[in-house]
CSV table of C-alpha atoms in Angstrom, one decimal:
chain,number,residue,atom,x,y,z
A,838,UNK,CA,16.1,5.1,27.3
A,839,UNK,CA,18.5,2.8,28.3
A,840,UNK,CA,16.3,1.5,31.0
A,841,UNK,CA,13.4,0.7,28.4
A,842,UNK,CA,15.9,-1.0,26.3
A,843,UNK,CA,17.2,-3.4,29.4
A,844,UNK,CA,13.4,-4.5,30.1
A,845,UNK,CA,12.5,-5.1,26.3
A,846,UNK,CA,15.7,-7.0,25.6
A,847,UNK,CA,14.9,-8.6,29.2
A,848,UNK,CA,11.6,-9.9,28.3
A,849,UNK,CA,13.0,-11.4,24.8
A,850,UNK,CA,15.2,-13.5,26.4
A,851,UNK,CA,12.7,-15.4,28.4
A,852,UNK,CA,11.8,-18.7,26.7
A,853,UNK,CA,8.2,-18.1,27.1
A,854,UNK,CA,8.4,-14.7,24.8
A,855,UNK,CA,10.5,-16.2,22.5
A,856,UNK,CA,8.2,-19.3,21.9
A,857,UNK,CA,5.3,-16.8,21.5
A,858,UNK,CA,7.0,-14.8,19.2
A,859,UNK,CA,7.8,-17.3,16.7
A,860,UNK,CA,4.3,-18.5,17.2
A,861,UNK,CA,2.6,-14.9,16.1
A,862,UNK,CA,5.2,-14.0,13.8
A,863,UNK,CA,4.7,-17.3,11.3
A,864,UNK,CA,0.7,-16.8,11.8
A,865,UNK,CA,1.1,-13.5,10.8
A,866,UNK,CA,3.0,-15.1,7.6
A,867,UNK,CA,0.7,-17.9,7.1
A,868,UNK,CA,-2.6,-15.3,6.9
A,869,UNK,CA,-0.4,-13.2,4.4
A,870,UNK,CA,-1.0,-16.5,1.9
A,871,UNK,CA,-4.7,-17.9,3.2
A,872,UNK,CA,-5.9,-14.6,3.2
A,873,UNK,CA,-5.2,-13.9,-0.6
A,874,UNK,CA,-6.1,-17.6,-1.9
A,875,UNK,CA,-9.0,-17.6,-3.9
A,876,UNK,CA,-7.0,-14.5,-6.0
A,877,UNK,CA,-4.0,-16.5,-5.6
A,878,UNK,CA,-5.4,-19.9,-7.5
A,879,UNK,CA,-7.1,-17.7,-10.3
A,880,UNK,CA,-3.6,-15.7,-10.7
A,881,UNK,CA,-2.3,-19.4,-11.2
A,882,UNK,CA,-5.0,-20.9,-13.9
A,883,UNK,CA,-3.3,-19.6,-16.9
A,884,UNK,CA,0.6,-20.1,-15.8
A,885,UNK,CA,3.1,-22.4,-16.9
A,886,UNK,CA,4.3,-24.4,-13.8
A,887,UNK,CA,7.9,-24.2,-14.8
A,888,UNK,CA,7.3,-20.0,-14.5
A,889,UNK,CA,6.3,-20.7,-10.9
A,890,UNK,CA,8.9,-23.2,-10.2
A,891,UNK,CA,11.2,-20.6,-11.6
A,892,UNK,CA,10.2,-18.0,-9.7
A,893,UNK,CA,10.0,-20.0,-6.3
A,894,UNK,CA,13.5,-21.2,-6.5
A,895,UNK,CA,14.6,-17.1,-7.9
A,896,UNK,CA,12.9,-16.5,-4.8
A,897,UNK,CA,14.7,-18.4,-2.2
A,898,UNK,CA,18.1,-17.6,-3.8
A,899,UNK,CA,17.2,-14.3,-3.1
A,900,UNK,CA,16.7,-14.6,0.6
A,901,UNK,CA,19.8,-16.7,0.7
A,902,UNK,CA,21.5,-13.4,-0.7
A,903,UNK,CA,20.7,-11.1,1.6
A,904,UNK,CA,21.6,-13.7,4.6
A,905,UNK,CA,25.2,-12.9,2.7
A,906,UNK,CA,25.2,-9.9,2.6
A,907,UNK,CA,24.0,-10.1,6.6
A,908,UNK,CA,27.0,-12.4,7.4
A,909,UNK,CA,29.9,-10.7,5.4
A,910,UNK,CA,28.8,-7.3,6.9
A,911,UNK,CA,29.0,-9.0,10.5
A,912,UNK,CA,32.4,-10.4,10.1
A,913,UNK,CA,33.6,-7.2,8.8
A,914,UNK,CA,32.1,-5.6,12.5
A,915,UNK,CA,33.9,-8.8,14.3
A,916,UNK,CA,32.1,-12.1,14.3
A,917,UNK,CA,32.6,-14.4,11.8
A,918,UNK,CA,29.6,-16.7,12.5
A,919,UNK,CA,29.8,-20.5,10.2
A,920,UNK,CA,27.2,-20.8,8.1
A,921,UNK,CA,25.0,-23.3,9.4
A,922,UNK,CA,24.8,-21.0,12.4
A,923,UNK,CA,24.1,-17.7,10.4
A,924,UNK,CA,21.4,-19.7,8.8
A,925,UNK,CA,19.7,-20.1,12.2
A,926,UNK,CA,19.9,-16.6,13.3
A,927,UNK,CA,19.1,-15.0,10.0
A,928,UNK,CA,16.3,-16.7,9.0
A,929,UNK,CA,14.2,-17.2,11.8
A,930,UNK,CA,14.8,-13.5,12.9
A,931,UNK,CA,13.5,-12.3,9.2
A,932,UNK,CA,9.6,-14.3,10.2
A,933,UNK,CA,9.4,-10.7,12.5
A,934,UNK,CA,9.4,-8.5,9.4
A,935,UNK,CA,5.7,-9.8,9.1
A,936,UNK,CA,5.0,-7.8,12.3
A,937,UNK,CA,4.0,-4.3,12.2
A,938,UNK,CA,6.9,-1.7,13.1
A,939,UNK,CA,9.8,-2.4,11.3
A,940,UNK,CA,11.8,-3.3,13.9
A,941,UNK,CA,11.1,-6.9,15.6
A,942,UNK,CA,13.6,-8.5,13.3
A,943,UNK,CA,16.3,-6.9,14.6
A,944,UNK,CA,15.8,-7.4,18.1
A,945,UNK,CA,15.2,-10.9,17.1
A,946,UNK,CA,18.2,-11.3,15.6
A,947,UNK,CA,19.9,-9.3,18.5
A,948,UNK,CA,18.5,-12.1,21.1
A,949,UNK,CA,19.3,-15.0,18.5
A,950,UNK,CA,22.4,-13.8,18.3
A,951,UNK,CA,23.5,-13.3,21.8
A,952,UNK,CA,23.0,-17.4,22.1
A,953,UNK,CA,25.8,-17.4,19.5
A,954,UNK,CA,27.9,-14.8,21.7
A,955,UNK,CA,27.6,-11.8,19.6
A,956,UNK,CA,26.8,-8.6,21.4
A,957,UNK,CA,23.5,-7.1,21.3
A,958,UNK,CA,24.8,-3.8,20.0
A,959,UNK,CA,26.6,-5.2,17.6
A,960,UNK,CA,23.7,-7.3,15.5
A,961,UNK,CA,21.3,-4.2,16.1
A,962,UNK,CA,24.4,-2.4,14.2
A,963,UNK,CA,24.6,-4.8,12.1
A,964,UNK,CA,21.3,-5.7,11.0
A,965,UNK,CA,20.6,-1.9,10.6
A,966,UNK,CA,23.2,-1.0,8.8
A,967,UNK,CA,22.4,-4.2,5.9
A,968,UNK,CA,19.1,-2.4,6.4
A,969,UNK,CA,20.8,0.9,4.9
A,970,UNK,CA,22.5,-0.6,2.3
A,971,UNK,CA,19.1,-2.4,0.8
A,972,UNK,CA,18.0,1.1,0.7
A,973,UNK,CA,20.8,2.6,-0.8
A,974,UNK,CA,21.3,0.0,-3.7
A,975,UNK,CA,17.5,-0.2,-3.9
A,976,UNK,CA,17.0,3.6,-4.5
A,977,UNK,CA,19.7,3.5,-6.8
A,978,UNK,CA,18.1,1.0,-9.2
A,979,UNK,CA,15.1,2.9,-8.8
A,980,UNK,CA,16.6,6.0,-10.1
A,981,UNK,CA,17.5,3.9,-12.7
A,982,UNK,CA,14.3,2.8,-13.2
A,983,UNK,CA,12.0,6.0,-13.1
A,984,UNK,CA,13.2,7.2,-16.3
A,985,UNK,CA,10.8,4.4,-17.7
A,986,UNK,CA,8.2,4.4,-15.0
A,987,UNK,CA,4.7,6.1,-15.7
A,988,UNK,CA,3.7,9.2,-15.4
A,989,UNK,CA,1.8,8.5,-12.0
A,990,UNK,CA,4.4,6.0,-10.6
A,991,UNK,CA,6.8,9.2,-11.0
A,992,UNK,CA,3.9,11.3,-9.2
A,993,UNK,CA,3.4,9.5,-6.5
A,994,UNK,CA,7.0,7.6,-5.4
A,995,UNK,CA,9.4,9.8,-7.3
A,996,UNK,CA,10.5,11.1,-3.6
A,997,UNK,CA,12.0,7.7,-3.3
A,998,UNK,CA,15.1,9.7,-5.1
A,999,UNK,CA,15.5,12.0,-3.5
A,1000,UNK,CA,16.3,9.8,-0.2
A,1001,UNK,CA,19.7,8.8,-2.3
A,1002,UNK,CA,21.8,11.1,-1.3
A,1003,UNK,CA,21.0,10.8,2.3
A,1004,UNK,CA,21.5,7.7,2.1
A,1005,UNK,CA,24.4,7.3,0.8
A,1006,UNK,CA,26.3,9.7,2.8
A,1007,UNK,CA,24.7,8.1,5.9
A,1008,UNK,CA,26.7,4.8,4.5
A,1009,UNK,CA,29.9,6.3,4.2
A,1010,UNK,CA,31.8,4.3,7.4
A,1011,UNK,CA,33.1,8.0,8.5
A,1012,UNK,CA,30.1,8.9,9.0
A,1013,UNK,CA,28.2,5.8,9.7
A,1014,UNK,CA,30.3,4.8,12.3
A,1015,UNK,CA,30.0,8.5,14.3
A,1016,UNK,CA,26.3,7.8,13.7
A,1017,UNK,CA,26.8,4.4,15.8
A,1018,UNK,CA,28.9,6.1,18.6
A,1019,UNK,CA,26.2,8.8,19.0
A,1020,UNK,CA,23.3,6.3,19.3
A,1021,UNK,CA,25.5,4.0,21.5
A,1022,UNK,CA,26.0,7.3,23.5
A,1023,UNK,CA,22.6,8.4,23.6
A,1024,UNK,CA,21.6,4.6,25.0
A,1025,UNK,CA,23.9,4.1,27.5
A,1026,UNK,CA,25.7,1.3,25.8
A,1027,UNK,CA,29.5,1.0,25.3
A,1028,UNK,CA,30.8,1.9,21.4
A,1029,UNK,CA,31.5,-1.2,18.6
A,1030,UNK,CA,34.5,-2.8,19.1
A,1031,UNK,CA,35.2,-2.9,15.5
A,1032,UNK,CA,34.2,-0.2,13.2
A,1033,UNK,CA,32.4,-0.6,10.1
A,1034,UNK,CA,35.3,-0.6,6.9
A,1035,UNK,CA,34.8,0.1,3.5
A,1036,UNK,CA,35.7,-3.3,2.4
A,1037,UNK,CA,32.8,-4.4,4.9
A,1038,UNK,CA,30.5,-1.6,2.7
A,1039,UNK,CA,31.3,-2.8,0.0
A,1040,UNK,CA,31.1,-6.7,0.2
A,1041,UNK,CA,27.8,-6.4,1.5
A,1042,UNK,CA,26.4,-4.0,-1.3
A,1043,UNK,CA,27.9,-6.5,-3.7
A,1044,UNK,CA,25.6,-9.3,-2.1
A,1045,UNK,CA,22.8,-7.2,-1.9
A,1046,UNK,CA,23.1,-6.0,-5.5
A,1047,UNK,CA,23.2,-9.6,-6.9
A,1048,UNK,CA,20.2,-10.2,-4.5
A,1049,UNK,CA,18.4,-7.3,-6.0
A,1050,UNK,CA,18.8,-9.1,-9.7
A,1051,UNK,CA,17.5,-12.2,-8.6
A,1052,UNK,CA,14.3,-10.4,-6.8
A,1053,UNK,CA,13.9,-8.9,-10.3
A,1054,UNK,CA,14.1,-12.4,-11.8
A,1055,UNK,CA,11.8,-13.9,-9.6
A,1056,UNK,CA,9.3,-11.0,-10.7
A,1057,UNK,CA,10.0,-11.4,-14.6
A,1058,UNK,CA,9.5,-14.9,-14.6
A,1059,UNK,CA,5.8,-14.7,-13.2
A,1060,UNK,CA,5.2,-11.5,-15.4
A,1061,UNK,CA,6.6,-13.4,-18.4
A,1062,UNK,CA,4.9,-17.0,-17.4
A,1063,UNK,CA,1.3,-14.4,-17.8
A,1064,UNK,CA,2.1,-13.0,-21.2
A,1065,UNK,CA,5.0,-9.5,-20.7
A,1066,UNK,CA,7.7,-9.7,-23.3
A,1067,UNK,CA,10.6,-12.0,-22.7
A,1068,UNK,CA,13.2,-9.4,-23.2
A,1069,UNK,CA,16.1,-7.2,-22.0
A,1070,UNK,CA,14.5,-4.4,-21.3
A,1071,UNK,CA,11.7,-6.2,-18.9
A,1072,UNK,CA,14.2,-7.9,-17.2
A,1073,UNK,CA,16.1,-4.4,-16.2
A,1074,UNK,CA,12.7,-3.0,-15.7
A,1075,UNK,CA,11.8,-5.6,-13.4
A,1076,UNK,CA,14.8,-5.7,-11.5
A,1077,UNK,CA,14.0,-1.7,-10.9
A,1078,UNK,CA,11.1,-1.8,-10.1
A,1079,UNK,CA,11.2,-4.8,-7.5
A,1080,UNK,CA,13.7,-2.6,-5.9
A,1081,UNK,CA,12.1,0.8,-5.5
A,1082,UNK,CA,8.9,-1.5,-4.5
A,1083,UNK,CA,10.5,-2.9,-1.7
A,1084,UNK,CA,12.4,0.2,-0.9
A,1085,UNK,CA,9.0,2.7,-0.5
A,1086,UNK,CA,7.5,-0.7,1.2
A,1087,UNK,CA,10.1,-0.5,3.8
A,1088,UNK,CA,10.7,3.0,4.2
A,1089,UNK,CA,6.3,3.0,5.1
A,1090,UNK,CA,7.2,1.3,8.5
A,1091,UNK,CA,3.9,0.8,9.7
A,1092,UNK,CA,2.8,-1.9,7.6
A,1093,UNK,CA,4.7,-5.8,8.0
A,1094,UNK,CA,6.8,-6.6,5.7
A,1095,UNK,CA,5.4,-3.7,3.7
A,1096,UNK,CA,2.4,-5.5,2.9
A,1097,UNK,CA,-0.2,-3.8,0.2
A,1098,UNK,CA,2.5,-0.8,-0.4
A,1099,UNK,CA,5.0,-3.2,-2.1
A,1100,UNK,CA,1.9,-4.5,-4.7
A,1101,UNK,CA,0.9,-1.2,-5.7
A,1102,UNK,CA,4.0,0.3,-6.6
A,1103,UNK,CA,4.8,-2.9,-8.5
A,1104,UNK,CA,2.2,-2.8,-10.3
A,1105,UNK,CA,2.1,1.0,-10.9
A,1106,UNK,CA,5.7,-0.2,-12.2
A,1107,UNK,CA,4.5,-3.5,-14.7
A,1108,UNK,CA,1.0,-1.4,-15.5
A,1109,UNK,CA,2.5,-0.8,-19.0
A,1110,UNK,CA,3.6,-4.2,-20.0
A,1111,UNK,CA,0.6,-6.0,-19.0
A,1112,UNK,CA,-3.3,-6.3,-18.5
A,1113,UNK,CA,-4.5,-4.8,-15.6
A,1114,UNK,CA,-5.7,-8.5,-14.5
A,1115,UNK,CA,-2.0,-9.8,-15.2
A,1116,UNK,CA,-0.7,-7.1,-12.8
A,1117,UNK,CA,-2.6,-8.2,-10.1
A,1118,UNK,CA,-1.9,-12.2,-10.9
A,1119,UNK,CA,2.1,-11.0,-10.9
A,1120,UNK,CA,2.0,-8.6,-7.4
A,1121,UNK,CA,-0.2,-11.5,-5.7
A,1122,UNK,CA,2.4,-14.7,-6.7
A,1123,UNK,CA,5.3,-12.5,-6.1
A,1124,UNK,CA,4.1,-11.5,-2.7
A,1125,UNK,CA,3.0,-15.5,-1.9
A,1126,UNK,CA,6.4,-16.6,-3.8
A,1127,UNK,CA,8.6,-14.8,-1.8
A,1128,UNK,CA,6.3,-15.1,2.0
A,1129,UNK,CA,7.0,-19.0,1.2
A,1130,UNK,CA,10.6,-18.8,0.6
A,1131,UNK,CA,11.2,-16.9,4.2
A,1132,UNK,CA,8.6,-19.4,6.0
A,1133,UNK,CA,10.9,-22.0,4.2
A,1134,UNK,CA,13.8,-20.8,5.3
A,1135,UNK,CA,12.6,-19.4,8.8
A,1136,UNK,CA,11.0,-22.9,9.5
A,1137,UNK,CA,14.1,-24.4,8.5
A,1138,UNK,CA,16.1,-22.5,10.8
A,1139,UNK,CA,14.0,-23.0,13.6
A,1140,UNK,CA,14.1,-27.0,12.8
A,1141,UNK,CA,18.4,-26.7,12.9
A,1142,UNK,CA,18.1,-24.5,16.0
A,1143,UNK,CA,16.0,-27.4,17.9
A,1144,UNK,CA,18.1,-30.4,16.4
A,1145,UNK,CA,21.6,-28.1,17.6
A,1146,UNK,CA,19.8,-27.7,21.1
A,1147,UNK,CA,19.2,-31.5,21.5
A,1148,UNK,CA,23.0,-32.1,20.6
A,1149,UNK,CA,24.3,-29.8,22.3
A,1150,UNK,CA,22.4,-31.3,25.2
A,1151,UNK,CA,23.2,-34.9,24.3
A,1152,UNK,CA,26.6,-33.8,24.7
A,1153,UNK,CA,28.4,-35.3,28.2
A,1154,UNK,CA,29.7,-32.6,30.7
């Protein structure tokens, strides 16, 4: 195992792979919007820009979110990385969730990461364990949700609960961090220098909580901008719903990004509050709204990464 993991990290390092990598992955993310266009501009017809707008700018805050949620939890586990530089690692290690597997983001960040000195282990561990925590506080508010979800949604994704408890005891840092020693152990790699703490836990749910709200909002202002009631309740059922989408998107790991999966429990979720036609217009946008906001911020990052190479390089010896 260990051996595997030396040649796979191996290869990532060299420039060539990287380049590659970054090539395929925003492709991927591109396709995700070309592929879906002509649905995309009819979705649009009948919108109010300032929904869009709205939504767009809901949408990047909420990948600025979880990058917080990212960097608190890897300062609790012992690097405290300055922004500008956790902007660089984050987001162009998020363009590999468009890859099929689940996994290419985190040994993206892992290699982007080691250029910042931050052991390997340590932003697998940490990556992962922000992993846990979406799903955690994203089953959560989907238990909260189901209560108000159809009849079918409950049929076919009401497993999602039942993950909770798992879940959640997996996050408790007594047991999360024997977890980590056992697969350290299991890999051949030396065991985290710093433990995961409860105030660590907690700071990072925090983050991710807020971040699940302002998914939510992105999602009710496109349902709203195509005719669902402005209200409370759509908000809160928004905000649910988003969540346990993405959560049974991610938890189906053979799909990027949990592309098509995420849609149709979204909509299963909205199907009540609007017209089958507005249910598609809302799963499309929010699926383009959101792909634009990481290539935004991924193709950002890679810009800051290039412009810090160059100074670094201007630098004298």
């Amino acid at each position: 195992m260990s051996t595997l993991l030396g040649g796979i990290t191996g290869a990532l390092r060299s420039t060539p792979v990287r380049i590659g990598f970054l090539i395929l992955v925003v492709a991927l993310a591109v396709y995700a919007v070309v592929s879906q266009w002509d649905d995309i501009v009819a979705a649009m017809a009948g919108m109010s820009p300032l929904a869009l707008l709205g939504s767009l700018l809901a949408g990047v805050v909420y990948v600025l979110l979880t990058m917080l949620a990212w960097r608190v939890l890897l300062a609790d586990m012992g690097t405290t990385l300055p922004p500008s530089a956790a902007f660089r690692v984050f987001f162009v290690s998020q363009l590999g969730k468009y890859m099929p597997g689940g996994v290419w983001n985190i040994l993206a960040a892992a290699e982007l990461g080691a250029d910042h000195d931050i052991p390997r282990r340590r932003s697998v561990s940490v990556m992962a364990v922000t992993v846990i925590v979406s799903i955690v506080t994203g089953a959560a508010l989907a238990v909260a949700t189901m209560p108000f979800a159809s009849e079918r949604l409950r049929d076919s994704y009401g497993w999602v609960t039942w993950t909770l408890p798992v879940f959640v005891t997996m996050l408790a840092p007594p047991v999360l961090n024997r977890l980590l020693r056992l697969v350290f152990r299991l890999t051949g790699r030396p065991p985290l220098e710093h433990p995961v703490s409860w105030s660590g836990i907690g700071a990072c749910t925090a983050w991710t909580l807020l971040a699940w709200a302002v998914a939510g909002v992105q999602v009710w202002l496109l349902a709203v901008g195509i005719g669902m009631e402005a209200s409370a309740a759509t908000l809160a059922l928004c905000v649910g719903g988003y969540a346990m989408a993405w959560t049974v998107g991610f938890l189906i790991v053979f799909v990027p990004a949990g592309a098509g999966v995420r849609e149709g429990v979204l909509g299963l979720v909205l199907a009540g509050s609007l017209s089958t036609g507005g249910v598609v217009a809302v799963v499309l946008l929010s699926r383009v709204v959101l792909t634009i906001a990481d290539l935004a911020m991924g193709g950002a990052g890679i810009v800051a990464a290039r412009q810090g190479r160059r100074r670094e390089q201007a630098q004298p010896e």
